[in-house]
Tab-separated table of C-alpha atoms in Angstrom:
chain	number	residue	atom	x	y	z
A	1	MET	CA	-0.271	-0.096	-0.069
A	2	LYS	CA	1.251	3.383	-0.828
A	3	LYS	CA	1.511	6.266	1.905
A	4	PHE	CA	0.678	9.972	1.115
A	5	ILE	CA	1.677	12.873	2.623
A	6	VAL	CA	-1.243	15.789	1.848
A	7	ILE	CA	-0.089	19.119	3.159
A	8	GLY	CA	-3.590	20.745	4.009
A	9	LYS	CA	-6.365	19.628	6.309
A	10	SER	CA	-9.310	21.676	6.072
A	11	GLY	CA	-9.408	22.660	2.550
A	12	GLN	CA	-12.070	21.092	-0.343
A	13	LEU	CA	-9.554	19.178	-1.997
A	14	ALA	CA	-7.889	18.123	1.059
A	15	TRP	CA	-10.563	16.604	2.725
A	16	GLU	CA	-11.976	14.780	-0.894
A	17	LEU	CA	-8.389	13.671	-0.883
A	18	GLU	CA	-8.735	11.931	3.464
A	19	HIS	CA	-11.972	10.807	1.807
A	20	ILE	CA	-10.715	8.464	-0.962
A	21	SER	CA	-8.069	7.004	1.966
A	22	ALA	CA	-11.201	6.212	3.390
A	23	ASP	CA	-13.045	4.283	0.477
A	24	ALA	CA	-10.115	2.450	-0.475
A	25	THR	CA	-8.144	1.733	2.321
A	26	ASN	CA	-6.631	-1.305	-0.086
A	27	TYR	CA	-5.079	1.149	-2.687
A	28	VAL	CA	-3.617	4.139	-0.880
A	29	SER	CA	-3.298	5.647	2.786
A	30	ILE	CA	-2.987	9.306	3.074
A	31	VAL	CA	-2.086	11.758	6.434
A	32	CYS	CA	-3.504	14.841	6.257
A	33	LEU	CA	-1.301	17.254	7.663
A	34	GLY	CA	-2.901	20.714	9.092
A	35	ARG	CA	-0.965	23.561	10.020
A	36	ASN	CA	-1.187	22.343	13.475
A	37	ASP	CA	0.418	19.683	12.710
A	38	ILE	CA	3.471	20.854	10.543
A	39	ASP	CA	4.942	24.009	10.193
A	40	VAL	CA	5.576	24.455	6.498
A	41	LEU	CA	8.005	27.298	6.824
A	42	ASP	CA	10.636	26.219	8.911
A	43	TYR	CA	12.575	23.386	6.566
A	44	ASP	CA	14.061	21.496	9.773
A	45	SER	CA	10.235	21.083	11.561
A	46	ALA	CA	8.860	19.952	7.908
A	47	LEU	CA	11.653	17.192	8.026
A	48	SER	CA	11.076	16.181	10.713
A	49	VAL	CA	7.111	15.253	10.582
A	50	MET	CA	7.701	13.940	7.253
A	51	ARG	CA	10.489	12.009	7.990
A	52	GLU	CA	8.534	10.084	10.847
A	53	ILE	CA	5.496	9.530	8.673
A	54	ASP	CA	7.571	7.793	6.008
A	55	ALA	CA	5.578	8.203	3.161
A	56	ASP	CA	6.582	7.470	-0.863
A	57	ALA	CA	5.210	10.765	-2.204
A	58	VAL	CA	3.460	14.682	-1.005
A	59	ILE	CA	0.349	15.931	-2.269
A	60	ASN	CA	0.751	19.726	-1.541
A	61	ALA	CA	-3.322	20.956	-1.069
A	62	SER	CA	-2.687	23.895	0.955
A	63	ALA	CA	-2.329	27.241	-0.639
A	64	TYR	CA	-3.493	31.115	0.411
A	65	THR	CA	-6.595	31.298	-1.913
A	66	ALA	CA	-8.414	34.756	-0.942
A	67	VAL	CA	-8.065	36.230	-4.509
A	68	ASP	CA	-9.286	39.522	-3.182
A	69	LYS	CA	-7.720	39.747	0.022
A	70	ALA	CA	-4.106	38.721	-1.195
A	71	GLU	CA	-3.962	42.047	-2.988
A	72	ASP	CA	-3.361	43.896	0.487
A	73	ASP	CA	-1.548	40.797	1.898
A	74	ARG	CA	1.194	40.052	-0.241
A	75	ASP	CA	3.789	38.866	2.071
A	76	ASN	CA	1.271	36.025	3.600
A	77	ALA	CA	0.142	35.408	0.421
A	78	PHE	CA	3.631	34.723	-1.664
A	79	ALA	CA	5.037	32.922	1.968
A	80	LEU	CA	1.752	30.052	1.739
A	81	ASN	CA	2.369	29.535	-2.335
A	82	SER	CA	5.887	30.087	-3.133
A	83	THR	CA	8.734	29.868	0.233
A	84	ALA	CA	6.522	26.860	1.886
A	85	VAL	CA	6.470	25.120	-1.483
A	86	GLY	CA	9.872	25.777	-1.885
A	87	ILE	CA	10.661	23.988	1.623
A	88	ILE	CA	8.682	20.955	1.049
A	89	ALA	CA	10.141	20.330	-2.281
A	90	LYS	CA	13.734	20.753	-0.663
A	91	VAL	CA	12.350	18.384	1.990
A	92	CYS	CA	11.131	16.008	-0.677
A	93	LYS	CA	14.479	15.672	-2.021
A	94	GLU	CA	16.012	15.152	0.998
A	95	LEU	CA	13.611	12.574	1.700
A	96	GLY	CA	13.512	10.907	-1.989
A	97	LEU	CA	9.525	11.982	-2.384
A	98	HIS	CA	7.840	12.019	-5.199
A	99	PHE	CA	5.925	15.202	-4.918
A	100	VAL	CA	2.207	16.574	-6.387
A	101	HIS	CA	1.469	20.427	-6.287
A	102	VAL	CA	-1.814	21.576	-7.540
A	103	SER	CA	-1.239	25.117	-8.940
A	104	THR	CA	-4.546	27.610	-10.769
A	105	ASP	CA	-5.254	29.012	-13.950
A	106	PHE	CA	-4.751	32.325	-12.752
A	107	VAL	CA	-1.125	32.158	-13.611
A	108	PHE	CA	-1.909	33.250	-16.752
A	109	ASP	CA	-3.427	36.345	-17.870
A	110	GLY	CA	-6.578	35.106	-19.402
A	111	LEU	CA	-6.094	37.489	-23.151
A	112	LYS	CA	-5.359	34.074	-25.144
A	113	SER	CA	-8.387	33.079	-26.908
A	114	SER	CA	-8.086	28.871	-26.920
A	115	PRO	CA	-7.529	26.924	-24.210
A	116	TYR	CA	-4.355	27.445	-22.346
A	117	LEU	CA	-1.516	24.764	-22.627
A	118	PRO	CA	0.870	24.029	-19.673
A	119	ASN	CA	4.070	25.402	-21.371
A	120	ASP	CA	2.142	28.934	-22.436
A	121	PHE	CA	4.231	31.838	-20.894
A	122	LYS	CA	2.599	32.814	-17.671
A	123	SER	CA	1.772	35.990	-16.744
A	124	PRO	CA	-0.715	36.535	-13.874
A	125	ILE	CA	-2.428	39.934	-13.207
A	126	GLY	CA	-2.638	39.665	-9.871
A	127	VAL	CA	-0.759	38.874	-6.387
A	128	TYR	CA	-2.023	35.440	-5.915
A	129	GLY	CA	-1.574	34.291	-9.466
A	130	ALA	CA	1.987	36.046	-9.322
A	131	SER	CA	2.706	33.643	-5.858
A	132	LYS	CA	1.744	30.162	-7.328
A	133	SER	CA	3.441	31.029	-10.251
A	134	ALA	CA	6.492	31.358	-8.434
A	135	GLY	CA	5.707	28.475	-6.145
A	136	GLU	CA	5.401	25.998	-9.165
A	137	ASP	CA	8.633	28.500	-10.225
A	138	GLU	CA	10.558	27.163	-6.386
A	139	LEU	CA	9.344	23.431	-6.994
A	140	LEU	CA	10.974	23.479	-10.660
A	141	THR	CA	13.595	24.584	-9.324
A	142	SER	CA	13.910	22.469	-6.791
A	143	ILE	CA	13.470	18.878	-8.430
A	144	PRO	CA	12.046	19.354	-11.741
A	145	LYS	CA	12.216	15.531	-12.256
A	146	SER	CA	10.797	13.958	-9.209
A	147	SER	CA	7.787	16.452	-9.339
A	148	CYS	CA	4.281	17.759	-10.795
A	149	ILE	CA	2.227	20.590	-11.362
A	150	ILE	CA	-1.595	20.022	-11.674
A	151	ARG	CA	-3.039	23.125	-13.099
A	152	THR	CA	-6.969	23.746	-11.853
A	153	SER	CA	-9.427	26.351	-11.799
A	154	TRP	CA	-12.833	26.935	-10.693
A	155	VAL	CA	-12.828	23.876	-7.522
A	156	TYR	CA	-16.122	23.284	-5.711
A	157	SER	CA	-17.581	20.763	-3.702
A	158	VAL	CA	-19.529	19.423	-0.895
A	159	HIS	CA	-17.454	20.797	1.660
A	160	GLY	CA	-15.986	24.478	2.102
A	161	ASN	CA	-17.445	27.230	1.092
A	162	ASN	CA	-17.358	27.630	-2.480
A	163	PHE	CA	-19.226	29.404	-5.422
A	164	VAL	CA	-22.126	26.660	-5.823
A	165	LYS	CA	-22.872	26.908	-1.891
A	166	THR	CA	-22.849	30.719	-2.058
A	167	MET	CA	-25.145	30.517	-5.505
A	168	LEU	CA	-27.839	28.356	-3.841
A	169	ARG	CA	-27.733	30.253	-0.421
A	170	LEU	CA	-28.307	33.844	-2.181
A	171	MET	CA	-30.548	32.082	-4.454
A	172	GLU	CA	-33.034	31.255	-1.281
A	173	ASP	CA	-32.338	35.223	0.164
A	174	LYS	CA	-31.956	37.353	-2.925
A	175	PRO	CA	-35.112	38.635	-5.427
A	176	GLU	CA	-32.907	38.840	-7.923
A	177	LEU	CA	-28.738	38.281	-9.149
A	178	GLY	CA	-26.159	39.354	-11.339
A	179	ILE	CA	-23.677	37.340	-12.266
A	180	ILE	CA	-20.509	38.257	-14.518
A	181	SER	CA	-20.848	36.614	-17.894
A	182	ASP	CA	-17.289	38.257	-19.332
A	183	GLN	CA	-15.164	35.493	-17.552
A	184	ILE	CA	-14.501	32.275	-19.336
A	185	GLY	CA	-13.704	28.685	-17.643
A	186	SER	CA	-14.373	25.693	-16.772
A	187	PRO	CA	-15.765	24.019	-12.665
A	188	THR	CA	-14.199	21.183	-11.119
A	189	LEU	CA	-14.914	19.228	-8.741
A	190	ALA	CA	-12.869	18.651	-6.045
A	191	SER	CA	-13.256	14.881	-5.911
A	192	GLY	CA	-12.195	14.471	-9.251
A	193	LEU	CA	-9.296	16.329	-8.365
A	194	ALA	CA	-7.942	14.574	-5.912
A	195	ARG	CA	-8.450	11.334	-7.318
A	196	VAL	CA	-6.487	12.541	-10.642
A	197	CYS	CA	-3.356	14.050	-7.683
A	198	VAL	CA	-3.462	10.516	-6.396
A	199	GLU	CA	-2.806	8.868	-9.432
A	200	ALA	CA	-0.450	11.385	-10.382
A	201	ALA	CA	1.531	10.332	-7.262
A	202	VAL	CA	1.211	6.693	-7.629
A	203	GLU	CA	2.247	6.814	-11.315
A	204	ARG	CA	4.996	9.017	-10.685
A	205	VAL	CA	3.742	12.035	-12.888
A	206	THR	CA	6.379	14.445	-14.082
A	207	GLY	CA	5.716	17.904	-15.427
A	208	THR	CA	3.322	20.236	-15.652
A	209	HIS	CA	0.122	19.647	-16.411
A	210	HIS	CA	-3.718	20.798	-16.325
A	211	TYR	CA	-6.580	18.849	-15.221
A	212	THR	CA	-10.533	20.495	-15.027
A	213	ASP	CA	-13.630	18.848	-15.267
A	214	ASN	CA	-14.653	18.679	-19.866
A	215	GLY	CA	-16.839	21.524	-21.258
A	216	VAL	CA	-16.823	25.485	-21.194
A	217	ALA	CA	-18.909	27.866	-19.337
A	218	SER	CA	-19.091	31.680	-17.988
A	219	TRP	CA	-19.719	32.181	-13.951
A	220	TYR	CA	-23.775	33.216	-15.388
A	221	ASP	CA	-23.516	30.248	-17.148
A	222	PHE	CA	-22.342	28.116	-14.105
A	223	ALA	CA	-24.622	29.671	-11.980
A	224	VAL	CA	-27.753	29.309	-14.064
A	225	ALA	CA	-27.111	25.870	-14.241
A	226	ILE	CA	-27.001	25.792	-10.720
A	227	GLN	CA	-30.314	26.990	-10.111
A	228	GLU	CA	-31.650	24.476	-13.061
A	229	LEU	CA	-30.328	21.955	-11.166
A	230	GLY	CA	-30.885	22.724	-7.225
A	231	LEU	CA	-34.574	23.884	-8.367
A	232	GLU	CA	-34.973	20.179	-10.388
A	233	LYS	CA	-33.453	18.636	-7.059
A	234	GLY	CA	-35.435	20.353	-4.938
A	235	LEU	CA	-32.694	21.995	-3.009
A	236	LEU	CA	-34.511	25.514	-3.953
A	237	SER	CA	-37.730	26.233	-3.260
A	238	THR	CA	-38.788	29.188	-6.349
A	239	GLY	CA	-36.551	30.652	-9.126
A	240	ILE	CA	-35.231	33.260	-9.295
A	241	PRO	CA	-34.352	36.278	-12.173
A	242	ILE	CA	-29.942	35.579	-13.220
A	243	LYS	CA	-28.996	39.100	-14.644
A	244	ALA	CA	-25.529	38.532	-16.881
A	245	ILE	CA	-23.527	41.452	-15.849
A	246	SER	CA	-20.119	41.953	-17.059
A	247	THR	CA	-16.570	42.828	-15.120
A	248	SER	CA	-16.958	46.432	-15.191
A	249	ASP	CA	-20.091	46.037	-13.723
A	250	TYR	CA	-18.540	44.429	-10.106
A	251	PRO	CA	-15.182	45.563	-9.712
A	252	THR	CA	-13.356	43.585	-7.277
A	253	PRO	CA	-9.979	44.718	-5.643
A	254	ALA	CA	-7.594	41.527	-7.568
A	255	ALA	CA	-8.230	41.576	-11.145
A	256	ARG	CA	-9.318	38.026	-12.971
A	257	PRO	CA	-8.279	36.441	-15.958
A	258	SER	CA	-11.649	36.532	-19.022
A	259	TYR	CA	-10.793	33.395	-20.118
A	260	SER	CA	-8.820	30.263	-18.338
A	261	VAL	CA	-9.693	27.216	-20.306
A	262	LEU	CA	-7.067	24.835	-19.734
A	263	ASP	CA	-6.004	22.613	-22.137
A	264	LYS	CA	-5.905	18.529	-20.540
A	265	SER	CA	-4.010	16.462	-23.457
A	266	SER	CA	-0.839	16.208	-21.578
A	267	LEU	CA	-2.411	14.906	-18.571
A	268	VAL	CA	-4.367	12.387	-20.382
A	269	GLU	CA	-1.606	11.379	-22.164
A	270	ALA	CA	0.518	10.948	-19.449
A	271	LEU	CA	-2.721	9.013	-16.742
A	272	ALA	CA	-4.528	6.769	-19.366
A	273	ASP	CA	-7.265	5.907	-17.064
A	274	VAL	CA	-8.427	9.423	-16.298
A	275	GLU	CA	-11.666	9.997	-16.787
A	276	LEU	CA	-12.490	13.211	-17.839
A	277	ILE	CA	-16.656	13.967	-17.522
A	278	HIS	CA	-18.789	17.176	-18.414
A	279	TRP	CA	-18.640	19.863	-15.411
A	280	ARG	CA	-22.639	20.107	-15.727
A	281	LYS	CA	-22.733	16.200	-14.841
A	282	GLN	CA	-20.188	16.813	-11.920
A	283	LEU	CA	-22.752	19.506	-10.878
A	284	SER	CA	-25.500	17.111	-10.663
A	285	SER	CA	-23.747	14.267	-8.940
A	286	MET	CA	-22.552	16.826	-6.156
A	287	LEU	CA	-25.730	18.650	-5.455
A	288	ASP	CA	-26.664	14.748	-5.022
A	289	GLU	CA	-24.705	14.782	-2.392
A	290	LEU	CA	-25.156	17.427	-0.727
A	291	LYS	CA	-28.737	16.908	-0.904
A	292	SER	CA	-28.246	13.729	0.872
A	293	ARG	CA	-26.841	15.178	3.127
A	294	ILE	CA	-28.878	17.612	3.960
A	295	GLU	CA	-32.135	14.596	4.337
């Protein structure tokens, strides 16, 4: 049985990874380490903790993801998204561990009009994206031959705070909603991402790859689908008007890429068994699970 360390404990991805371990005990054993278990900014401390566990690989599911807050909290964003990645990479090098690191579509500026390839030029337009890009560089500088970067986008799950759960709440509380229609990407169910991370660790995949659910959507498209399926499954009591608005109608501290669809071809080649499912089908599955937890 393979044993993997997951850096992170409370986030959506870490939660899904822990459940993979619980559901597949004959396949892989996962140890999730939260901030009270490991100090990822202290090399000696991290080395001591990870050496004691005696694992085969590390999956980094921890990140500073408060995109808007990062604009005024640059030091902390870079500490967790870049400095910590470099430290974990050095520990992995010392212990001979494979390292799977999760990154983001925000490393791109969104000016491209076709899906981004893994080797496309990075040009982040905010602190969050810049810090994640710097973390990728730290990893590739330290252990390029024993690491894998998986970029993803628009992650959601039944656990934690995310766009889907926020929309369901607002659709019950508000008479109408205005949702941005000129930011285009691909929603990603965290459970699918978790499975890909585990497979990448098992197969010791290297290089930079992309993973999202299939299909393309705007945030407006995503919200409309959430309402349609929410009503169908009885998670919403009534429908409300949803208006398509532009990014300029809803200014935020951090700029977002207007187009961040990711090309997944290299990952499909690296992991022959990876299953790519359309985001709407994945959304339906997530809402079914959410309903079962409520009932």
